[in-house]
PDB file of C-alpha atoms in Angstrom:
ATOM      1  CA  GLY R   6      -7.689 -11.555  15.643  1.00  0.00           C
ATOM      2  CA  LEU R   7      -9.023 -14.384  13.494  1.00  0.00           C
ATOM      3  CA  LEU R   8      -8.623 -16.940  16.262  1.00  0.00           C
ATOM      4  CA  GLY R   9     -10.119 -14.541  18.777  1.00  0.00           C
ATOM      5  CA  GLY R  10     -13.189 -14.210  16.551  1.00  0.00           C
ATOM      6  CA  LEU R  11     -13.685 -17.956  16.716  1.00  0.00           C
ATOM      7  CA  ILE R  12     -13.517 -18.009  20.495  1.00  0.00           C
ATOM      8  CA  SER R  13     -14.874 -14.663  21.695  1.00  0.00           C
ATOM      9  CA  SER R  14     -14.703 -11.481  19.674  1.00  0.00           C
ATOM     10  CA  THR R  15     -16.115  -9.542  22.625  1.00  0.00           C
ATOM     11  CA  ALA R  16     -13.321 -10.649  24.958  1.00  0.00           C
ATOM     12  CA  LEU R  17     -10.692  -9.948  22.317  1.00  0.00           C
ATOM     13  CA  THR R  18     -12.129  -6.476  21.713  1.00  0.00           C
ATOM     14  CA  TRP R  19     -12.152  -5.689  25.418  1.00  0.00           C
ATOM     15  CA  VAL R  20      -8.574  -6.890  25.983  1.00  0.00           C
ATOM     16  CA  PHE R  21      -7.128  -5.155  22.921  1.00  0.00           C
ATOM     17  CA  ALA R  22      -8.966  -1.912  23.649  1.00  0.00           C
ATOM     18  CA  LYS R  23      -7.386  -1.866  27.120  1.00  0.00           C
ATOM     19  CA  LYS R  24      -3.968  -2.726  25.666  1.00  0.00           C
ATOM     20  CA  SER R  25      -4.227   0.077  23.123  1.00  0.00           C
ATOM     21  CA  LYS R  26      -4.548   2.592  25.963  1.00  0.00           C
ATOM     22  CA  VAL R  27      -1.439   1.206  27.641  1.00  0.00           C
ATOM     23  CA  ASN R  28       0.678   0.783  24.500  1.00  0.00           C
ATOM     24  CA  GLU R  29      -0.406   3.388  21.970  1.00  0.00           C
ATOM     25  CA  HIS R  30       2.291   2.359  19.472  1.00  0.00           C
ATOM     26  CA  TYR R  31       0.306  -0.741  18.549  1.00  0.00           C
ATOM     27  CA  THR R  32      -3.149   0.850  18.345  1.00  0.00           C
ATOM     28  CA  ARG R  33      -3.417   0.216  14.601  1.00  0.00           C
ATOM     29  CA  GLN R  34      -2.516  -3.470  15.003  1.00  0.00           C
ATOM     30  CA  TYR R  35      -5.022  -3.864  17.839  1.00  0.00           C
ATOM     31  CA  ALA R  36      -7.719  -2.232  15.701  1.00  0.00           C
ATOM     32  CA  MET R  37      -6.968  -4.597  12.805  1.00  0.00           C
ATOM     33  CA  ALA R  38      -7.189  -7.593  15.144  1.00  0.00           C
ATOM     34  CA  ILE R  39     -10.545  -6.342  16.449  1.00  0.00           C
ATOM     35  CA  LEU R  40     -11.851  -5.936  12.889  1.00  0.00           C
ATOM     36  CA  ALA R  41     -10.638  -9.425  11.958  1.00  0.00           C
ATOM     37  CA  ALA R  42     -12.322 -10.893  15.038  1.00  0.00           C
ATOM     38  CA  SER R  43     -15.542  -9.106  14.111  1.00  0.00           C
ATOM     39  CA  ALA R  44     -15.417 -10.551  10.598  1.00  0.00           C
ATOM     40  CA  VAL R  45     -15.000 -14.076  11.956  1.00  0.00           C
ATOM     41  CA  MET R  46     -17.787 -13.459  14.480  1.00  0.00           C
ATOM     42  CA  VAL R  47     -20.165 -12.667  11.626  1.00  0.00           C
ATOM     43  CA  LEU R  48     -19.315 -16.009  10.010  1.00  0.00           C
ATOM     44  CA  ARG R  49     -19.777 -17.740  13.362  1.00  0.00           C
ATOM     45  CA  VAL R  50     -23.270 -16.228  13.703  1.00  0.00           C
ATOM     46  CA  LEU R  51     -24.064 -17.292  10.148  1.00  0.00           C
ATOM     47  CA  ILE R  52     -23.053 -20.888  10.841  1.00  0.00           C
ATOM     48  CA  TRP R  53     -24.964 -21.088  14.132  1.00  0.00           C
ATOM     49  CA  THR R  54     -28.049 -19.612  12.471  1.00  0.00           C
ATOM     50  CA  PHE R  55     -27.835 -22.266   9.765  1.00  0.00           C
ATOM     51  CA  VAL R  56     -27.511 -25.024  12.354  1.00  0.00           C
ATOM     52  CA  PHE R  57     -30.340 -23.904  14.625  1.00  0.00           C
ATOM     53  CA  ASN R  58     -32.808 -21.998  12.434  1.00  0.00           C
ATOM     54  CA  LYS R  59     -32.593 -22.606   8.697  1.00  0.00           C
ATOM     55  CA  SER R  60     -35.582 -20.418   7.880  1.00  0.00           C
ATOM     56  CA  LEU R  61     -33.950 -17.447   9.627  1.00  0.00           C
ATOM     57  CA  PHE R  62     -30.674 -18.298   7.884  1.00  0.00           C
ATOM     58  CA  HIS R  63     -32.335 -18.038   4.481  1.00  0.00           C
ATOM     59  CA  THR R  64     -33.691 -14.621   5.462  1.00  0.00           C
ATOM     60  CA  ILE R  65     -30.456 -13.066   6.748  1.00  0.00           C
ATOM     61  CA  TYR R  66     -27.554 -14.855   5.069  1.00  0.00           C
ATOM     62  CA  ILE R  67     -27.075 -12.268   2.301  1.00  0.00           C
ATOM     63  CA  TYR R  68     -26.931  -9.410   4.826  1.00  0.00           C
ATOM     64  CA  LEU R  69     -24.457 -11.240   7.026  1.00  0.00           C
ATOM     65  CA  LEU R  70     -22.293 -12.114   4.036  1.00  0.00           C
ATOM     66  CA  LEU R  71     -22.274  -8.451   3.004  1.00  0.00           C
ATOM     67  CA  LEU R  72     -21.304  -7.468   6.542  1.00  0.00           C
ATOM     68  CA  PHE R  73     -18.537 -10.095   6.514  1.00  0.00           C
ATOM     69  CA  VAL R  74     -17.163  -8.837   3.190  1.00  0.00           C
ATOM     70  CA  ALA R  75     -17.250  -5.215   4.396  1.00  0.00           C
ATOM     71  CA  THR R  76     -15.519  -6.017   7.670  1.00  0.00           C
ATOM     72  CA  LEU R  77     -12.929  -8.207   5.996  1.00  0.00           C
ATOM     73  CA  GLY R  78     -12.379  -5.497   3.380  1.00  0.00           C
ATOM     74  CA  LEU R  79     -11.711  -2.885   6.067  1.00  0.00           C
ATOM     75  CA  THR R  80      -9.322  -5.249   7.828  1.00  0.00           C
ATOM     76  CA  LEU R  81      -7.382  -5.896   4.630  1.00  0.00           C
ATOM     77  CA  PHE R  82      -7.398  -2.196   3.731  1.00  0.00           C
ATOM     78  CA  PHE R  83      -5.783  -1.258   7.052  1.00  0.00           C
ATOM     79  CA  LEU R  84      -3.406  -4.204   6.844  1.00  0.00           C
ATOM     80  CA  PHE R  85      -2.106  -3.232   3.406  1.00  0.00           C
ATOM     81  CA  GLN R  86      -2.058   0.452   4.334  1.00  0.00           C
ATOM     82  CA  SER R  87       0.110  -0.317   7.362  1.00  0.00           C
ATOM     83  CA  LYS R  88       2.527  -2.366   5.225  1.00  0.00           C
ATOM     84  CA  THR R  89       2.988   0.450   2.717  1.00  0.00           C
ATOM     85  CA  SER R  90       3.340   3.292   5.236  1.00  0.00           C
ATOM     86  CA  PRO R  91       6.362   3.691   7.504  1.00  0.00           C
ATOM     87  CA  LEU R  92       6.017   2.124  10.899  1.00  0.00           C
ATOM     88  CA  GLN R  93       5.319   4.448  13.796  1.00  0.00           C
ATOM     89  CA  GLU R  94       7.922   2.678  15.889  1.00  0.00           C
ATOM     90  CA  ASP R  95      10.696   3.616  13.427  1.00  0.00           C
ATOM     91  CA  THR R  96       9.645   7.261  13.515  1.00  0.00           C
ATOM     92  CA  ILE R  97       9.628   7.278  17.313  1.00  0.00           C
ATOM     93  CA  ARG R  98      13.023   5.564  17.536  1.00  0.00           C
ATOM     94  CA  GLN R  99      14.546   8.147  15.214  1.00  0.00           C
ATOM     95  CA  GLY R 100      13.265  10.941  17.450  1.00  0.00           C
ATOM     96  CA  LYS R 101      10.922  12.484  14.873  1.00  0.00           C
TER      97      LYS R 101
END
């Protein structure tokens, strides 16, 4: 997800959304990757704004940083939640 955010968060989102329909067992992991890509995309926009329009950067940087922190926070929340809860695959394998 992080690498996908550097290259193209839109493409990553599209691919993982399609994959989540095909393989529903990994929907949570796909969603976390999409959130991570979105967080990196916000940083990418911040950097490009700084490079090409410093006056705009000084106007919007605080908002983009807040958006980055919120998106990263959601990603980490779901990541830690998935590590503490039993995996769906184990439940399915056991026939529950």
